[in-house]
XYZ file of C-alpha atoms in Angstrom:
739
model
C 111.112 109.809 26.891
C 109.543 107.020 24.537
C 105.974 106.585 24.403
C 103.702 104.331 26.922
C 102.251 101.419 25.113
C 100.249 99.282 27.455
C 101.542 95.844 28.661
C 98.707 93.532 28.159
C 95.627 95.540 26.575
C 93.172 92.612 27.232
C 94.052 92.488 31.182
C 91.585 94.161 33.657
C 94.408 94.772 35.942
C 97.615 96.664 35.282
C 100.812 94.881 35.992
C 104.578 95.423 35.256
C 105.654 95.164 31.351
C 109.180 95.534 29.822
C 108.593 99.229 29.016
C 105.316 100.551 30.248
C 103.886 101.322 33.276
C 103.298 100.143 37.128
C 99.622 100.179 38.234
C 99.011 102.012 35.541
C 100.030 105.100 36.575
C 103.859 105.988 36.893
C 105.767 105.874 33.817
C 109.029 104.220 33.445
C 111.915 104.659 31.198
C 112.822 101.801 28.415
C 116.449 101.734 29.379
C 118.341 103.918 32.270
C 121.607 101.774 32.521
C 123.594 104.786 32.207
C 121.983 106.130 35.620
C 122.550 102.978 37.383
C 118.935 101.728 36.998
C 118.032 98.242 35.919
C 116.952 98.291 32.100
C 114.762 96.181 30.260
C 113.912 95.532 26.791
C 110.942 95.424 24.781
C 111.759 92.099 23.868
C 112.215 90.369 27.393
C 108.285 89.820 28.426
C 108.947 86.808 30.244
C 112.045 88.721 32.335
C 110.057 91.454 33.104
C 106.975 89.469 34.511
C 109.530 87.825 36.697
C 110.866 91.094 37.737
C 111.559 91.035 41.415
C 110.024 93.343 44.056
C 113.401 94.960 44.726
C 114.090 96.007 41.140
C 110.656 97.636 41.150
C 111.085 99.600 44.077
C 114.361 100.655 42.863
C 112.795 101.979 39.646
C 110.070 103.925 41.574
C 113.096 105.288 43.933
C 114.648 106.631 40.704
C 111.881 108.016 39.544
C 110.825 110.082 42.873
C 114.144 111.112 42.992
C 114.089 112.758 39.561
C 110.711 114.603 40.059
C 112.287 115.915 43.247
C 110.025 113.796 45.579
C 112.996 113.906 48.248
C 110.705 112.921 51.459
C 109.067 110.147 50.077
C 112.027 108.966 48.577
C 113.909 108.897 51.913
C 110.568 106.797 53.471
C 110.315 104.433 50.488
C 114.199 103.665 51.149
C 113.883 102.934 54.552
C 111.284 100.711 54.135
C 112.950 98.927 51.481
C 115.813 98.152 53.415
C 113.770 96.088 55.839
C 112.846 93.783 52.662
C 114.172 90.698 51.257
C 114.332 90.457 47.492
C 110.877 89.003 47.226
C 109.329 91.774 48.943
C 108.912 90.030 52.213
C 109.658 91.669 55.829
C 113.064 91.248 57.071
C 112.793 90.601 61.216
C 115.705 93.226 61.999
C 113.973 94.905 64.743
C 113.132 93.726 68.328
C 109.357 94.181 67.458
C 109.516 91.481 64.952
C 111.166 88.937 67.088
C 108.544 86.924 68.667
C 108.618 87.276 72.572
C 112.033 87.853 72.871
C 111.674 91.570 72.057
C 110.604 92.159 75.514
C 113.511 90.701 77.051
C 116.282 92.965 74.925
C 114.090 95.981 75.588
C 114.255 95.508 79.030
C 118.006 94.767 78.828
C 118.556 97.702 76.780
C 116.962 100.263 79.124
C 118.334 98.584 82.621
C 121.966 98.766 80.730
C 121.145 102.372 80.046
C 119.586 103.442 83.514
C 122.746 101.503 84.830
C 125.522 103.828 82.673
C 123.105 106.904 83.758
C 124.470 109.894 86.475
C 124.255 108.393 90.080
C 121.887 111.442 90.823
C 119.372 109.942 88.258
C 120.028 106.130 89.112
C 117.846 105.961 92.086
C 114.387 107.336 90.579
C 115.185 105.725 87.104
C 115.374 102.050 88.752
C 111.957 102.597 89.811
C 111.036 101.840 86.320
C 112.533 98.510 85.953
C 109.807 96.887 88.389
C 106.693 98.112 86.017
C 108.543 97.567 82.890
C 109.293 93.732 84.191
C 105.882 92.893 84.893
C 103.823 94.405 82.096
C 106.482 92.967 79.494
C 106.110 89.551 81.502
C 102.334 90.072 81.274
C 102.554 90.825 77.263
C 104.535 87.853 76.774
C 102.482 85.416 78.022
C 99.265 87.658 76.496
C 100.772 86.958 72.751
C 101.434 82.902 73.653
C 104.883 83.032 73.853
C 104.850 80.269 76.568
C 108.642 79.113 76.679
C 109.921 82.834 75.950
C 107.896 83.968 78.815
C 109.290 81.550 81.057
C 112.571 82.169 79.993
C 111.958 85.946 80.379
C 110.612 85.317 84.016
C 113.644 83.443 85.283
C 116.189 85.664 83.595
C 115.112 88.824 85.062
C 113.293 87.972 88.703
C 116.385 87.670 90.669
C 116.723 91.780 90.310
C 113.501 92.339 92.106
C 113.699 89.443 94.722
C 114.286 91.376 97.658
C 111.518 94.107 97.095
C 108.970 92.314 95.444
C 109.078 88.677 96.370
C 105.418 88.499 97.446
C 104.281 89.637 93.659
C 106.785 87.598 92.262
C 105.585 84.515 93.811
C 102.201 85.251 92.662
C 103.265 85.875 89.286
C 105.354 82.999 88.887
C 102.276 80.458 87.955
C 101.057 82.510 85.132
C 102.253 80.661 81.507
C 99.242 81.029 79.495
C 96.789 83.721 78.008
C 94.171 81.774 80.293
C 96.091 82.643 83.503
C 95.558 86.239 82.946
C 91.878 86.236 83.232
C 92.054 83.893 86.984
C 95.262 85.494 88.467
C 93.816 88.310 90.704
C 97.625 89.772 90.497
C 97.601 89.959 86.583
C 94.076 91.666 86.863
C 95.124 94.169 88.900
C 98.173 95.234 87.015
C 96.473 94.803 83.766
C 93.179 96.881 84.813
C 95.397 100.149 86.618
C 97.996 102.077 85.381
C 101.379 101.959 87.592
C 102.117 105.382 88.834
C 105.511 106.772 89.048
C 106.959 110.334 89.795
C 110.274 111.407 87.571
C 112.351 114.382 87.241
C 111.642 116.016 83.917
C 115.327 115.837 82.897
C 115.466 111.930 83.964
C 112.187 111.453 82.062
C 112.863 113.484 78.762
C 116.729 111.755 78.744
C 115.058 108.203 78.789
C 112.597 108.779 76.081
C 115.124 110.612 74.074
C 117.247 107.516 74.464
C 114.288 104.810 73.799
C 113.424 106.563 70.777
C 117.257 106.538 69.269
C 117.305 102.894 69.927
C 113.858 102.017 68.314
C 114.645 99.422 66.225
C 116.372 97.563 69.125
C 113.789 97.456 71.558
C 113.199 100.760 72.500
C 110.115 100.854 70.674
C 108.666 98.065 72.836
C 109.373 99.984 76.023
C 108.136 103.188 74.688
C 104.658 101.377 74.269
C 104.591 99.874 77.819
C 105.502 103.115 79.224
C 102.275 104.657 77.282
C 99.899 102.107 77.616
C 100.543 101.249 81.235
C 102.183 103.487 83.307
C 100.966 106.840 84.552
C 104.421 108.874 84.562
C 104.325 112.179 86.277
C 107.127 114.563 85.417
C 108.355 116.460 88.500
C 110.403 120.004 87.838
C 113.291 120.099 90.525
C 113.050 123.862 90.682
C 109.778 123.470 91.734
C 109.311 120.405 94.064
C 111.952 120.610 96.861
C 111.749 116.799 97.145
C 113.670 116.750 93.505
C 115.816 119.111 94.166
C 119.489 118.416 93.553
C 120.268 118.389 97.075
C 117.852 116.208 97.822
C 118.648 113.785 95.444
C 122.330 113.634 95.842
C 121.640 112.992 99.896
C 119.042 110.194 99.197
C 120.953 108.475 96.230
C 122.869 105.802 98.371
C 120.137 105.454 101.173
C 116.891 104.864 99.643
C 117.399 103.628 96.164
C 115.940 99.929 97.294
C 112.894 101.767 98.512
C 109.487 102.697 96.813
C 108.440 106.025 96.839
C 105.321 107.137 98.683
C 103.663 108.112 95.281
C 104.800 104.644 93.445
C 102.770 102.127 92.337
C 98.921 100.866 92.051
C 97.079 102.473 94.690
C 95.664 100.041 97.030
C 98.322 97.387 96.151
C 101.989 97.566 97.986
C 103.768 100.930 96.768
C 101.026 103.727 95.785
C 100.371 107.045 96.700
C 98.179 108.413 99.520
C 95.245 108.202 97.201
C 92.612 105.397 98.282
C 90.781 104.897 95.006
C 92.645 102.780 92.384
C 90.789 104.123 89.627
C 91.028 108.092 90.407
C 93.145 110.258 88.700
C 92.965 112.926 90.864
C 95.481 114.315 93.735
C 92.697 115.844 95.525
C 93.176 114.112 99.297
C 90.350 114.040 101.859
C 90.625 117.034 104.347
C 91.714 116.235 107.547
C 90.635 117.589 110.952
C 93.966 116.692 113.030
C 93.916 119.601 115.685
C 93.075 118.424 119.248
C 89.729 117.719 120.672
C 88.195 120.832 122.420
C 87.747 119.800 126.335
C 84.354 119.405 127.806
C 83.441 122.700 129.158
C 82.560 121.628 132.836
C 85.878 119.734 132.717
C 88.014 123.006 131.412
C 86.051 125.006 134.185
C 87.171 122.381 136.852
C 90.884 122.015 135.961
C 91.564 126.056 135.635
C 90.269 126.230 139.518
C 92.516 123.429 140.570
C 95.181 124.713 138.615
C 95.047 128.511 140.276
C 94.466 126.938 144.003
C 97.510 125.220 142.963
C 99.339 128.142 142.085
C 98.174 129.682 144.968
C 99.720 126.831 147.369
C 103.116 126.476 145.555
C 103.901 129.961 143.818
C 106.068 129.014 140.485
C 109.649 129.523 140.915
C 111.810 132.643 139.100
C 111.421 132.007 135.598
C 108.775 129.231 135.562
C 105.305 130.116 134.233
C 102.565 129.063 136.356
C 100.068 126.284 135.897
C 97.287 128.771 134.642
C 99.324 129.865 132.054
C 100.604 126.518 130.903
C 97.292 125.461 130.788
C 96.091 128.404 128.465
C 99.036 127.496 126.074
C 98.421 124.068 125.801
C 94.455 123.980 125.971
C 92.072 124.007 123.045
C 89.577 126.027 123.753
C 87.062 126.738 121.181
C 86.333 124.265 118.025
C 87.674 125.251 114.973
C 87.761 123.604 111.228
C 91.237 121.668 111.897
C 89.405 119.506 114.816
C 86.719 117.316 115.279
C 83.979 118.676 117.351
C 83.171 116.721 120.399
C 79.900 115.245 118.929
C 81.628 113.648 116.655
C 83.458 111.576 119.266
C 80.836 110.365 122.054
C 82.645 110.343 125.419
C 81.485 109.403 128.953
C 80.748 112.785 131.283
C 83.944 113.443 132.963
C 84.756 112.466 136.624
C 87.051 113.387 139.564
C 89.566 111.230 138.123
C 89.787 113.323 135.191
C 89.964 116.621 136.861
C 92.979 115.169 138.464
C 94.630 113.608 135.859
C 94.350 116.718 133.705
C 95.660 118.729 136.456
C 98.686 116.384 136.414
C 99.467 116.392 133.084
C 100.013 120.165 133.102
C 102.496 120.000 135.773
C 104.268 117.453 134.405
C 104.519 119.428 130.955
C 105.675 122.664 132.603
C 108.513 120.426 134.771
C 109.344 118.015 132.247
C 113.014 117.593 130.362
C 113.013 119.310 127.644
C 114.162 117.918 124.198
C 114.587 120.438 121.536
C 116.194 117.705 118.781
C 119.737 118.189 117.940
C 122.172 121.121 119.021
C 125.305 121.592 116.948
C 125.185 118.047 116.000
C 125.356 116.868 119.307
C 121.874 114.431 120.528
C 120.239 115.464 123.531
C 120.882 113.877 127.139
C 118.136 111.171 126.798
C 117.867 108.468 129.782
C 117.067 105.135 129.048
C 115.508 103.024 132.270
C 115.386 99.012 131.122
C 113.805 96.677 132.969
C 114.898 92.943 131.774
C 112.937 89.750 132.292
C 115.576 86.897 133.202
C 114.533 82.787 132.781
C 111.609 83.447 130.816
C 112.740 80.312 128.048
C 111.183 82.524 125.313
C 107.968 82.315 126.978
C 106.810 85.918 126.853
C 104.868 87.225 123.724
C 104.572 90.834 124.920
C 105.320 93.520 127.460
C 103.353 96.991 128.594
C 104.212 99.575 131.415
C 101.351 101.352 132.898
C 101.314 105.376 132.501
C 102.168 105.918 135.955
C 105.284 103.759 135.464
C 103.942 101.368 138.530
C 103.052 98.264 136.758
C 104.252 95.936 134.111
C 102.133 93.247 132.219
C 103.439 90.694 130.293
C 101.516 88.257 127.742
C 102.949 84.678 127.848
C 102.857 81.617 125.359
C 101.139 79.407 128.331
C 97.679 81.674 127.676
C 97.981 83.633 130.644
C 99.139 87.044 132.084
C 101.388 87.952 134.726
C 101.225 91.913 136.607
C 104.279 93.107 138.631
C 104.831 96.260 140.710
C 107.659 97.947 139.328
C 108.927 99.042 143.071
C 108.654 95.430 143.794
C 105.654 95.917 146.230
C 103.130 93.455 146.847
C 99.949 94.027 144.946
C 96.591 94.433 146.803
C 93.055 93.283 145.783
C 89.710 95.023 146.752
C 88.249 91.315 147.692
C 87.756 90.481 150.954
C 90.277 88.210 152.889
C 92.405 87.853 149.743
C 96.471 88.855 150.770
C 98.645 90.941 148.850
C 100.743 89.374 146.498
C 104.291 90.194 145.009
C 102.492 89.449 141.324
C 98.934 88.437 139.999
C 98.390 85.977 137.550
C 95.404 86.650 135.197
C 94.112 83.369 133.505
C 91.293 83.134 131.011
C 92.651 82.996 127.083
C 92.418 79.542 125.745
C 95.552 80.469 123.332
C 98.905 82.458 123.523
C 98.343 85.851 124.386
C 99.923 88.274 121.924
C 99.488 92.025 123.233
C 98.403 93.664 126.645
C 97.303 97.546 127.146
C 97.201 99.273 130.206
C 94.223 101.651 130.547
C 95.285 105.303 130.532
C 96.813 106.932 133.703
C 99.091 108.990 135.254
C 101.544 109.371 138.039
C 99.410 110.342 140.956
C 99.785 114.021 143.109
C 101.034 111.792 146.176
C 103.032 108.861 146.102
C 101.159 105.969 148.503
C 102.871 105.614 151.607
C 103.529 101.479 151.492
C 102.337 98.937 148.884
C 100.623 99.408 145.701
C 97.311 101.608 146.661
C 94.197 100.979 144.778
C 92.659 104.152 146.280
C 95.171 106.095 144.267
C 92.797 107.989 141.469
C 95.133 108.119 138.673
C 96.238 104.707 138.452
C 95.324 102.338 135.725
C 91.891 100.554 136.402
C 91.723 98.362 133.731
C 94.177 96.010 131.468
C 93.047 94.785 127.808
C 94.441 91.406 126.407
C 94.095 89.771 122.798
C 94.928 86.227 122.040
C 94.984 83.411 119.657
C 91.850 82.378 120.929
C 90.280 84.931 118.590
C 89.027 87.269 121.985
C 89.614 90.430 123.844
C 89.237 90.241 127.914
C 88.947 93.254 129.851
C 90.531 92.964 133.066
C 89.766 94.853 136.636
C 92.840 95.898 138.413
C 91.199 96.194 141.774
C 89.376 92.702 141.518
C 92.505 91.193 139.433
C 89.549 88.941 137.480
C 88.069 89.266 134.145
C 85.072 91.487 133.438
C 84.290 91.056 129.855
C 85.488 88.808 126.821
C 84.713 90.556 123.229
C 84.383 88.516 120.549
C 84.141 89.630 116.731
C 87.086 88.673 115.028
C 87.363 85.672 113.015
C 91.319 84.706 113.689
C 93.828 85.451 116.126
C 94.250 89.164 117.674
C 97.651 90.392 116.980
C 97.683 93.661 118.471
C 95.536 96.401 120.765
C 95.311 99.647 122.039
C 93.441 101.992 124.407
C 92.162 105.630 122.979
C 93.801 108.536 124.058
C 90.753 109.240 126.413
C 90.203 105.578 127.377
C 86.780 104.155 126.797
C 87.214 103.159 123.194
C 90.017 100.784 122.273
C 91.229 99.212 118.746
C 92.119 95.591 118.083
C 93.956 94.096 114.936
C 93.828 90.382 113.448
C 94.733 87.896 111.177
C 91.562 88.306 109.607
C 92.772 91.383 107.746
C 90.453 93.603 109.620
C 90.575 96.282 112.583
C 87.807 96.643 114.889
C 86.869 99.884 117.246
C 85.333 98.964 120.458
C 83.756 100.893 123.377
C 84.445 99.509 126.792
C 80.569 99.653 127.658
C 79.675 97.668 124.561
C 79.873 93.598 123.843
C 79.865 94.235 119.991
C 82.338 96.222 117.963
C 81.415 99.790 116.768
C 83.210 99.998 113.414
C 84.929 97.538 111.217
C 87.978 98.830 109.317
C 88.503 96.316 106.477
C 90.808 97.040 103.202
C 94.150 95.528 103.907
C 95.066 92.335 101.866
C 96.978 90.674 104.594
C 96.851 90.325 108.540
C 96.449 93.694 110.331
C 99.733 93.538 112.600
C 99.606 96.734 114.642
C 97.163 99.715 115.522
C 97.273 103.069 116.614
C 94.965 106.373 117.406
C 95.128 109.781 116.549
C 95.806 111.989 119.434
C 92.283 113.456 118.797
C 90.430 110.142 118.673
C 89.066 111.170 115.803
C 91.362 108.778 113.268
C 92.973 105.586 113.711
C 95.711 103.862 111.696
C 96.360 100.159 110.836
C 99.804 98.574 109.956
C 99.785 95.563 107.915
C 101.724 92.373 106.297
C 100.947 93.933 102.966
C 103.347 96.425 103.703
C 101.148 99.240 103.722
C 99.489 101.682 106.206
C 96.170 103.120 106.231
C 94.419 105.899 108.155
C 90.625 105.244 109.039
C 88.464 107.955 110.088
C 86.424 107.020 113.168
C 83.285 107.995 112.792
C 82.205 106.365 109.489
C 84.987 103.885 108.664
C 86.277 105.354 105.665
C 89.899 105.082 104.930
C 91.335 108.538 104.318
C 94.990 108.001 103.473
C 97.087 105.372 102.284
C 100.902 105.140 102.843
C 102.938 102.869 101.056
C 106.659 102.664 100.589
C 107.580 99.736 103.472
C 109.851 97.064 101.802
C 108.518 94.629 104.946
C 105.738 93.733 107.103
C 104.641 96.952 109.362
C 105.366 96.155 112.899
C 104.768 99.390 114.598
C 103.018 102.674 114.418
C 102.773 105.779 116.605
C 101.475 109.399 115.787
C 102.983 112.323 117.334
C 101.453 114.168 120.179
C 101.003 117.516 117.541
C 98.705 114.965 115.366
C 100.642 116.126 112.239
C 103.123 113.137 111.720
C 102.829 109.472 111.862
C 105.792 107.137 112.325
C 105.807 103.601 110.959
C 108.311 100.862 111.148
C 108.916 97.510 109.474
C 110.758 94.206 109.984
C 113.421 95.588 107.995
C 114.737 97.914 110.271
C 113.207 101.011 108.710
C 111.165 103.973 110.321
C 109.475 105.937 107.926
C 107.772 109.623 109.069
C 104.762 110.711 107.366
C 103.150 114.071 106.831
C 99.564 113.422 107.641
C 97.731 116.011 105.891
C 99.342 115.924 102.166
C 100.136 112.310 102.802
C 103.580 112.429 101.779
C 106.890 110.624 102.941
C 108.853 112.806 105.198
C 111.878 110.800 105.331
C 113.293 107.239 106.158
C 115.382 106.501 109.155
C 117.640 103.189 109.265
C 119.864 101.524 111.878
C 118.004 98.644 113.507
C 118.900 95.220 112.249
C 116.704 93.095 110.843
C 113.902 91.182 112.519
C 111.269 93.911 113.239
C 110.657 96.932 114.972
C 108.545 96.004 117.897
C 107.837 99.894 119.328
C 107.906 103.443 118.836
C 107.000 106.154 120.880
C 107.285 110.123 120.927
C 108.799 112.541 123.062
C 106.585 115.191 124.834
C 107.471 117.747 122.221
C 107.277 115.426 119.302
C 110.868 116.178 118.082
C 112.532 112.892 119.056
C 111.476 109.447 118.547
C 112.298 106.183 120.470
C 112.437 102.565 118.921
C 113.543 99.329 120.417
C 113.291 95.878 118.415
C 114.740 92.342 117.768
C 118.150 93.426 117.665
C 118.351 94.092 121.051
C 118.771 98.191 120.944
C 117.026 101.152 122.143
C 117.709 103.986 119.731
C 116.784 107.557 119.836
C 115.916 109.554 116.508
C 115.777 113.300 115.505
C 112.462 113.905 113.608
C 113.782 116.992 111.796
C 116.116 117.033 109.011
C 119.915 117.648 110.276
C 121.386 120.885 108.793
C 124.610 118.876 107.002
C 123.798 115.192 106.811
C 125.959 112.824 104.857
C 124.122 110.437 102.395
C 124.418 107.606 104.672
C 125.675 107.123 108.278
C 128.194 104.591 109.705
C 127.892 100.782 109.961
C 127.169 99.222 113.207
C 126.451 95.601 114.018
C 123.211 94.095 115.070
C 122.966 94.070 119.106
C 125.748 95.229 121.530
C 127.417 94.636 124.770
C 125.796 97.566 126.938
C 127.693 100.397 125.276
C 126.100 103.644 124.208
C 126.516 104.836 120.626
C 126.341 108.434 120.012
C 125.839 110.112 116.746
C 129.141 110.941 116.048
C 130.529 107.551 116.809
C 132.751 106.295 113.533
C 132.493 102.377 114.433
C 130.014 99.778 115.782
C 131.087 99.020 119.459
C 133.550 96.214 119.797
C 131.314 93.791 121.276
C 128.442 94.098 119.237
C 127.932 90.681 117.443
C 128.570 90.996 113.775
C 130.797 94.036 114.361
C 134.006 92.004 112.589
C 131.744 89.595 110.915
C 130.903 89.661 106.741
C 129.083 92.646 105.328
C 125.819 90.924 105.127
C 125.187 91.156 108.874
C 126.316 94.944 109.048
C 123.463 97.838 109.143
C 123.387 101.021 107.597
C 122.838 103.841 110.103
C 121.178 106.886 108.928
C 122.260 110.409 110.143
C 119.124 110.731 111.761
C 120.242 108.647 114.694
C 121.032 110.663 117.886
C 122.275 107.720 119.968
C 121.726 104.243 120.311
C 121.839 101.940 123.460
C 122.485 98.126 122.965
C 121.571 95.305 125.503
C 122.906 92.344 126.441
C 121.243 89.793 124.261
C 117.773 91.155 125.241
C 115.004 91.733 122.710
C 113.216 95.071 123.150
C 109.747 94.601 123.236
C 108.261 97.907 124.403
C 109.480 101.701 124.824
C 107.418 104.589 125.772
C 108.124 108.028 126.813
C 107.165 109.258 129.993
C 105.370 112.571 130.381
C 109.217 113.879 131.875
C 110.853 112.528 129.027
C 112.283 109.794 130.729
C 112.529 106.428 128.285
C 110.920 103.546 130.060
C 111.892 100.121 128.166
C 111.469 96.480 128.683
C 112.603 93.099 127.197
C 113.618 89.625 127.835
C 116.951 88.513 128.187
C 117.814 85.558 125.373
C 121.048 83.920 126.100
């Protein structure tokens, strides 16, 4: 090797010479043409000074190769490949392509997901929404205004069905300043989006994105690391991610968010209430039955013993005392609230009679144990239909003793009838009986009515509707667009109290299981707990982002539930008004709620025709049931055993659902038309009834029926407003005929 003369001894900084060093440290050969290098001669000073960066890189690479620095050589070769002749980087990677890099990355990911195995597609598709949102926000943040609008318009249609509300809020965002002003942008940027993926699917995804790093994979990995909180689940450890479960729900639930997905408190999320928590520890719930008052307990036992002595049980039938011992909760325990937590008025003779009758009906009821051999139980439905209403009925309720029915009208009044067609008497003197009673007082449409708790009496009245029966409903509650709630006396047929507290129309109202307390939901995004004996509300439950459309009580009165147009269901503790669960996963407005008699499971329904069952303890989604047409499921109720659910809604059908998972269920059920023509549809039926509207129409009007449906009872163009199980397990339903 030749010597190492300096290129310019007078210069302060080393520079390349025709035959010298680079940066004063790396020796170079004088002439290596035989080795394929770029040679130079000592006399070409100007040519050496104008040597390109590419030539210099090649010389350095040759030196590293000669010295055996193989890893350093490989790194330099890789970086040199992305530079032009002048040393400037080439925009060959998606990461260097401006705002369009996010579109390339999202399209790359979507194409890979759609080409994946069918068992992984449903969960992997859940990634596309957060990738879309955070990509769009990043494009805007980086001042790519035109590219941001192009990106949004290119991908928004894929998410229109499920995320229409969020898309509407994201659409106006076009500049970085908007990210500081828009609540939806701050919500997503300030919180990580939660998502659960099976371990295999997640690692396959990461491996693919790393292999496509230069054409968009690196951008998607950056979003996953920065904005998502992905929890991997081992299929062997979690039954919900087992292969059988995934295959069973692949086609049924692929369009729905899971219960632990999203940002808690906003649309899809987990049962955790706190958005910023990273813990999966939930509040411990007391779901057991409320212990009975000691004095009431003794009185009921005495009455039951006397009844057993007068009417001994038949062969094979348990005594009333034994039945009561099996049902009653004697002592307070950790899984049940204390009586001091839920103050109730002292018991009366009426309470003793009602408890005795409950025990008798529970013993003598028609038992529904769920499916047997794939054949549903023989549930019977009694339907009461209103005619000539001209769409004037907003709501219907049937009393617990099944003797009264009330309808709330759009013309601001309430009408009450006897289901036996008998005259309704009044306690006021000189007031003759009437076939029906009209209750006038509201100044706006009546949106819901609710009878106070009641039960069929021990003896039927001899004639007329007797007001002396101690177990008849005593009161009726109504709520209206005039922002008020009214309490009506059913003996005087007059308004007793007007409750004011909501700042908007009141959509729903429900009595507590033991009476005395009642719950309301309003357009003002709150639910209020009231006491019958107080003019003001006792608790306010605030947290929903939109209207509270439906409300429900837990059987022990310690908790209440609210369903909202924000597609969420919340569970609140009555004693302090604190939220304890958040259930998200609906793709439409929540329209009906019902808690099982066991207090362990909540059923919620939406206006997309979907019913979801939630396990209250762990806050987990148990399963989805589909079969109703769109337009809303307006009413839900549970059988006495909590093994079967009945539902009714806008599609004009009453449907019976199995709570337990069927032993051999296909991925999806049959396709049935919306509505019907009075023909019962059994679980084993293979086609829609011939008279069903839409049965032969285009596919957009067909409805997927999951295998959980036991049977369906179509009406003749009568939307079903109310369904309920009696304590004897007969289904009572009511609606209005819409020709």
